[in-house]
Short mmCIF file of C-alpha atoms in Angstrom, two decimals:
data_model
loop_
_atom_site.label_atom_id
_atom_site.label_comp_id
_atom_site.label_asym_id
_atom_site.label_seq_id
_atom_site.Cartn_x
_atom_site.Cartn_y
_atom_site.Cartn_z
CA MET U 283 4.42 22.03 43.16
CA PRO U 284 4.70 25.29 40.97
CA GLU U 285 5.10 28.28 43.43
CA TRP U 286 1.37 29.95 41.63
CA ALA U 287 -0.10 26.07 42.74
CA ALA U 288 1.00 26.34 46.43
CA LEU U 289 -0.23 29.48 47.26
CA GLU U 290 -1.71 29.74 50.89
CA PRO U 291 -5.82 30.67 50.79
CA LEU U 292 -5.35 33.83 52.40
CA ARG U 293 -3.57 35.22 49.48
CA GLN U 294 -6.40 33.77 46.92
CA ARG U 295 -9.14 34.75 48.95
CA TRP U 296 -10.04 37.95 46.57
CA PHE U 297 -9.63 35.84 43.45
CA LEU U 298 -12.50 33.20 44.80
CA VAL U 299 -14.49 36.11 45.58
CA VAL U 300 -14.41 37.53 42.58
CA LEU U 301 -15.42 33.96 40.80
CA GLY U 302 -17.91 33.34 43.07
CA LEU U 303 -19.57 36.73 42.55
CA GLY U 304 -19.47 35.44 39.09
CA VAL U 305 -20.74 32.24 39.25
CA VAL U 306 -23.89 33.78 40.92
CA LEU U 307 -24.27 36.45 38.39
CA ARG U 308 -24.54 33.93 35.86
CA ALA U 309 -26.85 31.86 37.63
CA LEU U 310 -29.28 35.02 37.74
CA ALA U 311 -28.90 35.68 33.81
CA MET U 312 -30.04 31.79 33.85
CA LEU U 313 -32.42 31.99 36.03
CA GLY U 314 -34.35 35.76 34.34
CA TYR U 315 -33.76 34.74 30.73
CA ARG U 316 -35.04 31.01 29.65
CA PRO U 317 -33.47 29.12 27.57
CA ALA U 318 -30.99 32.35 26.03
CA LEU U 319 -31.13 35.22 24.29
CA TRP U 320 -30.83 35.58 20.26
CA PHE U 321 -29.00 37.62 18.17
CA PRO U 322 -30.13 38.10 14.44
CA ASP U 323 -26.57 35.53 13.61
CA SER U 324 -28.18 33.07 16.04
CA TYR U 325 -30.35 31.80 13.56
CA THR U 326 -27.51 31.08 10.62
CA TYR U 327 -25.54 29.52 13.20
CA VAL U 328 -28.68 27.15 13.99
CA VAL U 329 -29.59 26.20 10.29
CA THR U 330 -25.36 25.20 9.79
CA ALA U 331 -25.92 23.11 12.84
CA MET U 332 -29.13 21.58 11.80
CA ARG U 333 -27.74 21.09 8.35
CA PRO U 334 -24.00 20.96 7.97
CA ARG U 335 -22.62 23.11 5.40
CA PRO U 336 -20.33 25.72 5.29
CA ASP U 337 -22.13 29.59 5.38
CA LEU U 338 -21.02 32.04 3.30
CA VAL U 339 -20.80 34.68 5.77
CA ARG U 340 -19.71 33.11 8.96
CA PRO U 341 -17.30 29.87 9.67
CA ALA U 342 -19.46 27.06 10.84
CA GLY U 343 -17.09 26.57 14.00
CA TYR U 344 -19.85 27.85 15.98
CA SER U 345 -22.28 25.81 14.24
CA MET U 346 -20.45 22.69 15.18
CA PHE U 347 -20.24 23.85 18.87
CA LEU U 348 -24.12 24.04 18.83
CA ARG U 349 -24.04 20.42 17.18
CA LEU U 350 -22.15 18.85 19.57
CA PHE U 351 -24.98 19.47 22.31
CA GLU U 352 -28.09 19.24 19.42
CA PRO U 353 -29.00 15.76 21.21
CA LEU U 354 -29.74 17.18 24.38
CA HIS U 355 -32.41 19.49 22.90
CA SER U 356 -31.75 22.26 25.29
CA PHE U 357 -30.23 26.03 24.46
CA ALA U 358 -30.33 26.46 28.14
CA LEU U 359 -27.42 23.79 28.28
CA VAL U 360 -25.83 25.94 25.48
CA ALA U 361 -25.87 29.04 27.38
CA GLY U 362 -24.96 27.38 30.32
CA VAL U 363 -21.79 25.97 28.76
CA GLN U 364 -21.35 29.24 27.61
CA HIS U 365 -21.11 31.02 30.79
CA LEU U 366 -18.68 28.01 32.02
CA LEU U 367 -16.62 28.81 29.57
CA GLY U 368 -16.38 32.47 30.75
CA LEU U 369 -15.67 31.34 34.17
CA LEU U 370 -12.98 29.14 32.27
CA THR U 371 -11.74 32.35 30.30
CA GLY U 372 -11.59 34.14 34.19
CA VAL U 373 -9.83 31.56 36.14
CA MET U 374 -6.99 31.33 33.05
CA VAL U 375 -5.75 34.80 33.17
CA TYR U 376 -5.97 35.08 36.89
CA LEU U 377 -3.43 31.28 37.30
CA THR U 378 -1.24 31.96 33.71
CA ALA U 379 -0.73 35.77 35.38
CA ARG U 380 0.12 34.06 38.66
CA ARG U 381 2.49 31.32 37.08
CA LEU U 382 4.30 34.37 35.78
CA ARG U 383 4.45 36.13 39.22
CA ALA U 384 1.84 38.48 38.78
CA PRO U 385 1.19 39.84 42.50
CA ALA U 386 -1.78 38.04 43.69
CA TRP U 387 -3.61 41.95 43.32
CA ALA U 388 -2.78 42.71 39.74
CA ALA U 389 -3.57 38.72 38.92
CA THR U 390 -7.36 39.44 40.63
CA LEU U 391 -8.07 42.85 38.91
CA ALA U 392 -6.81 40.83 35.63
CA CYS U 393 -9.14 38.58 35.87
CA VAL U 394 -12.35 41.12 37.13
CA PRO U 395 -13.76 42.38 33.96
CA VAL U 396 -14.47 39.44 32.50
CA LEU U 397 -15.60 37.26 35.49
CA LEU U 398 -18.01 40.31 36.39
CA ASP U 399 -18.91 42.81 33.65
CA ALA U 400 -22.31 42.86 32.94
CA TYR U 401 -22.19 42.99 29.15
CA GLN U 402 -19.87 39.83 28.86
CA ILE U 403 -22.48 38.01 31.12
CA GLU U 404 -24.87 39.09 28.87
CA LEU U 405 -22.79 38.44 25.95
CA GLU U 406 -21.95 34.75 26.97
CA HIS U 407 -25.93 33.88 27.43
CA LEU U 408 -26.24 35.60 23.72
CA LEU U 409 -26.26 32.73 20.99
CA VAL U 410 -23.05 33.69 19.28
CA SER U 411 -19.92 32.44 18.74
CA ASP U 412 -17.85 35.35 20.46
CA THR U 413 -18.02 33.51 24.27
CA LEU U 414 -16.14 30.09 22.15
CA PHE U 415 -13.91 32.48 20.24
CA THR U 416 -12.69 34.24 23.66
CA THR U 417 -11.96 30.79 25.25
CA LEU U 418 -9.99 29.67 22.11
CA VAL U 419 -7.98 32.32 21.95
CA VAL U 420 -6.96 33.37 25.73
CA ALA U 421 -6.39 29.44 25.80
CA ALA U 422 -3.72 29.82 23.74
CA VAL U 423 -2.06 33.06 25.06
CA CYS U 424 -2.03 30.93 27.85
CA LEU U 425 -0.13 28.64 26.43
CA ALA U 426 2.14 30.37 24.24
CA VAL U 427 3.48 32.51 27.09
CA ARG U 428 4.04 29.54 29.90
CA GLU U 429 7.35 28.54 30.80
CA PRO U 430 9.26 26.36 28.46
CA GLY U 431 9.61 23.08 29.75
CA SER U 432 11.12 19.79 28.29
CA GLN U 433 11.32 19.45 24.33
CA ARG U 434 8.43 17.05 24.21
CA GLY U 435 6.29 19.46 26.44
CA ARG U 436 7.26 22.05 24.09
CA MET U 437 5.92 20.03 20.77
CA ALA U 438 2.81 19.37 22.58
CA GLY U 439 1.90 22.74 23.89
CA ALA U 440 3.29 23.91 20.50
CA CYS U 441 0.53 21.71 18.30
CA ALA U 442 -2.30 22.66 21.04
CA ILE U 443 -1.78 26.16 20.09
CA GLY U 444 -1.71 25.58 16.60
CA LEU U 445 -4.97 23.21 17.29
CA LEU U 446 -6.86 25.90 19.59
CA VAL U 447 -6.00 28.80 17.28
CA ALA U 448 -7.22 27.13 14.41
CA ALA U 449 -10.76 26.51 16.22
CA ALA U 450 -10.72 30.34 16.67
CA THR U 451 -10.24 30.96 13.25
CA LEU U 452 -12.60 28.78 11.83
CA THR U 453 -15.26 30.12 14.86
CA ARG U 454 -14.52 34.08 13.69
CA THR U 455 -12.26 34.81 10.78
CA VAL U 456 -10.50 37.67 12.47
CA GLY U 457 -8.80 35.18 14.15
CA LEU U 458 -6.22 33.95 11.38
CA PRO U 459 -3.83 36.85 11.68
CA LEU U 460 -3.03 35.04 15.04
CA VAL U 461 -1.97 32.00 13.48
CA ALA U 462 1.23 34.02 12.19
CA LEU U 463 0.95 35.92 15.32
CA LEU U 464 1.39 33.23 18.02
CA GLY U 465 3.83 31.46 15.33
CA ALA U 466 6.53 34.36 15.30
CA TRP U 467 6.51 34.59 18.97
CA LEU U 468 7.13 31.09 20.01
CA LEU U 469 10.10 31.82 17.08
CA TYR U 470 10.76 34.87 19.16
CA ARG U 471 10.95 32.73 22.38
CA GLU U 472 12.93 29.84 20.64
CA ARG U 473 15.17 32.23 19.85
CA GLY U 474 14.82 31.45 15.82
CA ARG U 475 14.92 28.14 16.61
CA VAL U 476 12.02 27.17 14.04
CA ALA U 477 10.97 23.77 15.07
CA VAL U 478 8.28 24.59 17.81
CA ALA U 479 7.06 27.56 15.84
CA ALA U 480 6.67 25.11 12.50
CA VAL U 481 4.31 22.76 14.84
CA THR U 482 2.04 25.37 15.86
CA LEU U 483 2.11 26.39 12.29
CA ALA U 484 1.37 22.80 11.04
CA ALA U 485 -0.84 22.46 13.75
CA ALA U 486 -3.41 25.68 12.43
CA ALA U 487 -2.81 25.02 9.03
CA LEU U 488 -4.35 21.48 8.89
CA PRO U 489 -7.77 21.93 10.75
CA ILE U 490 -8.15 25.18 8.34
CA LEU U 491 -7.13 24.09 4.70
CA GLY U 492 -9.12 20.66 5.17
CA TYR U 493 -12.10 23.51 6.30
CA GLY U 494 -11.25 25.55 2.83
CA VAL U 495 -11.51 22.25 0.75
CA TRP U 496 -14.90 21.44 2.61
CA PHE U 497 -15.87 25.17 1.68
CA HIS U 498 -14.71 24.35 -2.21
CA ALA U 499 -16.23 20.96 -2.60
CA THR U 500 -19.62 22.55 -1.41
CA THR U 501 -19.38 26.36 -2.87
CA GLY U 502 -17.06 25.65 -5.82
CA ARG U 503 -14.82 28.79 -4.24
CA ILE U 504 -11.51 29.38 -2.56
CA GLY U 505 -11.57 30.57 1.08
CA LEU U 506 -13.19 30.13 4.27
CA VAL U 507 -16.21 32.37 3.90
CA GLY U 508 -17.47 33.86 1.00
CA ALA U 509 -18.26 37.51 1.57
CA ASN U 510 -15.24 38.96 2.56
CA GLY U 511 -15.25 41.38 -0.36
CA ALA U 512 -18.89 42.76 0.72
CA PHE U 513 -17.71 43.39 3.92
CA LEU U 514 -14.71 45.22 2.85
CA TYR U 515 -17.34 47.25 0.25
CA ALA U 516 -19.45 47.66 3.07
CA LYS U 517 -16.48 49.37 5.29
CA THR U 518 -15.33 50.96 2.36
CA MET U 519 -18.43 53.06 2.06
CA THR U 520 -17.76 54.79 5.00
CA PHE U 521 -15.31 57.12 2.64
CA ALA U 522 -15.70 56.86 -0.77
CA ASP U 523 -15.92 58.78 -3.09
CA CYS U 524 -16.58 58.14 -6.70
CA ALA U 525 -15.44 61.55 -8.06
CA VAL U 526 -11.87 60.50 -6.40
CA MET U 527 -12.31 56.52 -7.72
CA ARG U 528 -13.40 56.92 -11.21
CA PRO U 529 -14.53 53.52 -11.01
CA SER U 530 -15.54 51.59 -14.09
CA ALA U 531 -18.88 51.75 -15.29
CA GLU U 532 -19.08 47.91 -14.37
CA LEU U 533 -18.07 49.07 -10.60
CA ALA U 534 -19.72 52.33 -10.52
CA VAL U 535 -23.14 50.57 -10.36
CA LEU U 536 -21.90 50.44 -6.37
CA CYS U 537 -21.75 54.45 -5.72
CA ASP U 538 -23.27 55.94 -3.38
CA PRO U 539 -24.25 59.93 -4.51
CA ARG U 540 -24.50 60.88 -0.96
CA PRO U 541 -21.94 62.11 1.14
CA PRO U 542 -20.46 60.16 3.61
CA ALA U 543 -21.34 61.84 6.21
CA SER U 544 -25.12 61.12 5.05
CA ARG U 545 -24.75 57.71 4.49
CA PRO U 546 -25.86 54.69 7.07
CA PRO U 547 -23.30 52.84 9.46
CA SER U 548 -21.79 49.88 6.73
CA GLN U 549 -23.90 47.07 8.12
CA GLU U 550 -26.45 48.43 5.96
CA TYR U 551 -24.31 48.16 2.95
CA LEU U 552 -24.35 43.94 3.02
CA TRP U 553 -28.24 44.03 4.67
CA GLY U 554 -30.27 47.17 3.60
CA GLN U 555 -32.32 47.06 1.08
CA ASP U 556 -31.39 50.33 -0.37
CA SER U 557 -27.72 48.95 -0.52
CA PRO U 558 -25.96 49.68 -4.36
CA LEU U 559 -24.54 45.85 -3.72
CA VAL U 560 -27.94 43.91 -2.33
CA ARG U 561 -30.04 45.51 -5.13
CA LEU U 562 -27.67 44.06 -8.12
CA PRO U 563 -29.46 40.65 -9.25
CA GLY U 564 -29.28 37.74 -7.78
CA ILE U 565 -28.31 37.02 -3.57
CA THR U 566 -25.74 39.84 -2.43
CA PHE U 567 -22.89 36.96 -1.68
CA THR U 568 -22.40 35.46 -5.20
CA ARG U 569 -19.09 34.85 -6.49
CA GLU U 570 -19.10 37.42 -8.61
CA THR U 571 -20.73 39.57 -6.77
CA ASP U 572 -18.59 39.42 -3.69
CA ALA U 573 -15.79 39.58 -6.30
CA LEU U 574 -17.80 43.16 -8.14
CA ALA U 575 -17.63 44.59 -4.38
CA GLY U 576 -13.88 43.27 -3.54
CA GLU U 577 -12.40 45.40 -6.62
CA PHE U 578 -14.70 48.40 -5.75
CA ALA U 579 -13.37 48.17 -2.06
CA SER U 580 -9.84 47.74 -3.38
CA LEU U 581 -9.98 50.64 -6.02
CA ALA U 582 -11.61 53.00 -2.84
CA ILE U 583 -8.46 52.03 -1.01
CA ARG U 584 -6.36 52.82 -3.59
CA SER U 585 -7.23 55.81 -4.59
CA GLN U 586 -8.17 57.36 -0.73
CA PRO U 587 -5.57 55.98 1.32
CA LEU U 588 -5.52 58.34 4.32
CA ASP U 589 -9.13 58.27 4.00
CA TYR U 590 -9.22 54.64 4.89
CA LEU U 591 -7.03 54.98 7.71
CA GLY U 592 -8.84 57.99 9.33
CA SER U 593 -12.06 55.67 9.00
CA VAL U 594 -10.02 52.64 10.85
CA LEU U 595 -8.96 54.85 13.16
CA THR U 596 -12.53 56.28 13.91
CA GLU U 597 -14.11 52.96 14.40
CA LEU U 598 -11.18 51.86 16.35
CA GLY U 599 -11.65 54.79 18.54
CA ARG U 600 -15.35 53.56 19.05
CA SER U 601 -13.67 51.16 21.44
CA PHE U 602 -12.41 53.86 23.80
CA THR U 603 -15.46 55.84 24.40
CA PRO U 604 -16.16 57.45 27.94
CA ASP U 605 -19.74 56.16 27.79
CA ARG U 606 -21.57 53.68 25.46
CA PRO U 607 -22.98 55.36 22.66
CA VAL U 608 -25.90 53.51 20.58
CA TYR U 609 -23.56 52.12 17.53
CA PRO U 610 -24.40 50.87 14.71
CA ASP U 611 -27.99 51.45 15.77
CA GLN U 612 -30.48 51.07 17.98
CA GLU U 613 -32.01 47.34 17.16
CA ILE U 614 -28.15 45.61 17.72
CA TYR U 615 -27.64 48.10 20.20
CA ASP U 616 -30.67 46.54 22.35
CA HIS U 617 -29.35 42.93 21.83
CA TYR U 618 -26.64 43.79 23.98
CA LEU U 619 -29.05 44.83 26.76
CA PHE U 620 -30.67 42.22 28.69
CA PRO U 621 -34.42 43.22 28.20
CA ALA U 622 -37.10 43.81 30.39
CA ALA U 623 -39.58 41.44 28.06
CA THR U 624 -39.80 38.77 25.73
CA PRO U 625 -37.96 39.96 22.33
CA GLU U 626 -39.59 40.34 18.92
CA PRO U 627 -39.45 37.51 16.66
CA PRO U 628 -37.33 37.34 13.57
CA GLY U 629 -39.07 39.25 11.14
CA ARG U 630 -36.48 38.84 7.64
CA TYR U 631 -37.11 35.65 5.81
CA PRO U 632 -33.88 33.87 6.85
CA ALA U 633 -34.14 34.32 10.15
CA LEU U 634 -37.76 32.92 9.84
CA VAL U 635 -36.21 29.88 8.43
CA GLY U 636 -33.20 29.87 11.26
CA ALA U 637 -36.24 29.98 13.63
CA SER U 638 -37.93 27.01 12.12
CA PHE U 639 -34.95 24.82 12.58
CA ALA U 640 -34.41 26.44 16.39
CA ARG U 641 -37.24 24.42 17.42
CA LEU U 642 -36.13 21.39 15.52
CA TYR U 643 -33.44 21.62 18.23
CA GLU U 644 -35.19 22.74 20.84
CA ARG U 645 -37.75 20.28 20.41
CA GLY U 646 -40.00 23.03 22.23
CA PRO U 647 -40.54 26.67 21.71
CA ILE U 648 -37.53 28.81 21.36
CA GLU U 649 -38.46 32.41 22.39
CA THR U 650 -36.82 34.16 25.77
CA GLU U 651 -38.77 33.60 29.33
CA VAL U 652 -37.80 36.45 31.09
CA VAL U 653 -38.53 35.65 34.76
CA GLU U 654 -39.00 37.98 37.29
CA PRO U 655 -37.11 39.34 39.94
CA TYR U 656 -33.91 37.90 38.74
CA ALA U 657 -34.27 39.57 35.24
CA GLY U 658 -34.94 43.02 36.89
CA TRP U 659 -31.83 42.57 39.01
CA MET U 660 -29.42 41.75 36.13
CA ARG U 661 -31.00 44.90 33.96
CA ALA U 662 -30.17 46.81 37.39
CA TYR U 663 -26.55 45.23 37.85
CA GLN U 664 -25.96 46.04 33.54
CA GLY U 665 -26.85 49.91 34.61
CA VAL U 666 -24.19 49.81 36.92
CA VAL U 667 -20.98 47.38 36.51
CA ALA U 668 -19.50 47.66 33.27
CA LEU U 669 -15.89 48.71 31.67
CA PRO U 670 -15.76 51.88 30.05
CA GLY U 671 -14.05 51.92 26.55
CA ALA U 672 -11.45 54.62 28.09
CA ALA U 673 -10.70 52.17 30.17
CA LEU U 674 -9.70 49.54 28.14
CA LEU U 675 -7.56 52.09 26.74
CA VAL U 676 -5.65 52.77 29.93
CA ILE U 677 -5.41 48.79 30.55
CA LEU U 678 -3.58 48.42 26.63
CA LEU U 679 -1.39 51.63 27.47
CA VAL U 680 -0.11 50.37 31.31
CA PRO U 681 2.62 47.83 29.19
CA PRO U 682 4.34 49.73 26.84
CA VAL U 683 4.42 52.57 29.44
CA VAL U 684 5.66 50.37 32.17
CA ALA U 685 7.91 48.25 30.14
CA GLY U 686 9.62 51.79 28.90
CA VAL U 687 9.57 53.22 31.95
CA ARG U 688 11.81 50.22 33.21
CA ARG U 689 13.78 50.28 30.40
CA ALA U 690 14.79 53.95 30.95
CA ARG U 691 16.03 53.37 34.44
CA PRO U 692 19.51 54.06 35.15
CA GLY U 693 21.46 50.87 35.73
CA THR U 694 18.40 48.61 34.48
CA ARG U 695 19.60 45.57 32.49
CA ARG U 696 18.95 45.83 29.32
CA ALA U 697 16.17 43.57 28.61
CA GLY U 698 16.66 43.03 24.59
CA SER U 699 17.20 39.17 24.98
CA VAL U 700 14.87 38.60 27.40
CA PRO U 701 11.19 37.81 25.97
CA ALA U 702 8.64 41.00 27.24
CA VAL U 703 6.10 38.49 28.04
CA TRP U 704 3.15 41.13 28.18
CA ALA U 705 4.01 41.81 24.53
CA LEU U 706 1.79 38.59 23.34
CA PRO U 707 -1.42 38.79 25.23
CA TRP U 708 -1.02 42.66 24.21
CA ALA U 709 -0.49 42.50 20.52
CA THR U 710 -3.52 39.90 20.66
CA ALA U 711 -5.61 42.31 21.80
CA VAL U 712 -4.82 44.71 19.39
CA THR U 713 -5.04 42.85 16.54
CA LEU U 714 -8.86 41.92 17.92
CA LEU U 715 -9.69 45.50 17.99
CA VAL U 716 -7.99 46.41 14.99
CA MET U 717 -8.86 43.36 12.40
CA PRO U 718 -12.72 44.47 12.60
CA ALA U 719 -12.25 48.23 12.39
CA ALA U 720 -10.05 47.63 8.93
CA VAL U 721 -12.16 44.97 7.35
CA ALA U 722 -15.75 45.58 8.37
CA GLU U 723 -17.51 48.02 11.37
CA PHE U 724 -17.09 47.95 14.86
CA ASP U 725 -19.66 45.97 17.01
CA TYR U 726 -19.93 46.13 20.91
CA ARG U 727 -18.92 42.42 20.82
CA TYR U 728 -16.32 42.04 18.84
CA VAL U 729 -14.60 44.57 21.86
CA LEU U 730 -15.09 41.89 24.43
CA PRO U 731 -12.98 39.23 23.49
CA ALA U 732 -9.72 41.66 23.81
CA ILE U 733 -10.33 42.61 27.29
CA PRO U 734 -9.05 39.38 28.99
CA LEU U 735 -6.06 40.03 27.07
CA ALA U 736 -5.28 43.25 27.76
CA CYS U 737 -5.89 42.96 31.45
CA LEU U 738 -3.56 39.93 31.32
CA ALA U 739 -0.85 42.02 29.75
CA ALA U 740 -1.54 44.47 32.60
CA ALA U 741 -1.31 42.22 35.02
CA PHE U 742 2.30 40.62 33.77
CA ALA U 743 3.48 44.57 33.55
CA ALA U 744 3.40 44.62 37.08
CA SER U 745 4.99 41.77 37.87
CA LYS U 746 8.80 42.13 39.11
CA PRO U 747 12.01 40.61 36.56
CA SER U 748 12.78 37.05 37.43
CA PHE U 749 15.00 34.66 35.85
CA SER U 750 12.76 31.96 36.20
CA ASN U 751 10.93 33.73 33.05
CA ILE U 752 14.15 33.85 30.98
CA PRO U 753 15.26 30.47 28.95
CA ARG U 754 18.58 28.89 30.46
CA ASN U 755 20.18 29.19 27.40
CA VAL U 756 19.52 33.65 27.67
CA ARG U 757 20.32 34.20 31.41
CA ILE U 758 23.19 35.99 32.17
#
């Protein structure tokens, strides 16, 4: 039996306490907010679940997840499953850290944010894709860092990693860079032998390409979504200056004469009625409009590369603030708080259509019922227990700092040939934080999937070096 599985109960007691508290908190959330909480994106997901076809803005992975439970007609069940996924994520973090010899205290601390953070629990209760995405990515990373076994086991694990990261990509497209990242890690771990990495890449490519074929057959366009250009345009409007860019007359219709400091958040350039993009004829995400927006964004980045870099760093910096300021606006911000009263019904036409489909899914009313005192307990808890952004920054700094200190110690064995196991979860967390800032905008819910991975990397940094983590062919 592996050492991590044979730990005496006394050494696991704190983890079991944390896990038990996580279960209780999620039960309170389900009792206090029935059947679930709604976000503007929720309605689009439900429409795609009820009428399966690729969406232009979001891949259909989460919608297919919803469709799995449609025969049971219960959004409460969906929320319950998402809470179970949150608990599973915490368990995976703990067991993986212990399996790779992290101290019990470090492994327990690593799973505290995902199990006990109030915003994490609230996100799990929202009908959005982030909880499913987080679980898929964490599962892929945990498989990738495990100790290599037999050749057959390595191939099976590589296939599972590829399928998991493909499912994550088809849930949120920000998962696409992780295919290359995980493939590179496996190539590094296998010391240049390509077979295992090739299996992962093939297993990831097949579902992604299959979805791309479906998307093309439905929309006539190439890709997984049809809004990349529009989102990047919205991103560049935080700095784009047409006096510097000198766009053609065709592109100039997308200019905003206001100085960047006076402009609204990026999302308004996608959804706001005053957006130059939205004012163009037809729907916002037609092939022609998206291509035009992408061309404008490309010109803005080429013309103002330093301004683009500054914009990315500014958005990324919002992940690490000591408090939690309102952003991008009060309406979106409030969706991440447990409400004191039943939220207002949707007002925009697409959401109204989605709400009608949601009632068909539920076979009944879908409005969130706020039940006291349970809801009040969760609101009070959310006001106290949450991971500050500044703490996330500290967690991210721990692994490279500890690794650097160990490497600099006199007499320390050079570790150039030994895989630094913290590097994969750390790099994955950084990628998940940087990508939204680079191609869209910061959003608080985009931060949460990175937290368990950053904590796992920090737990690995607390591990003592052990030959059991080193492949036999490179042991000294």
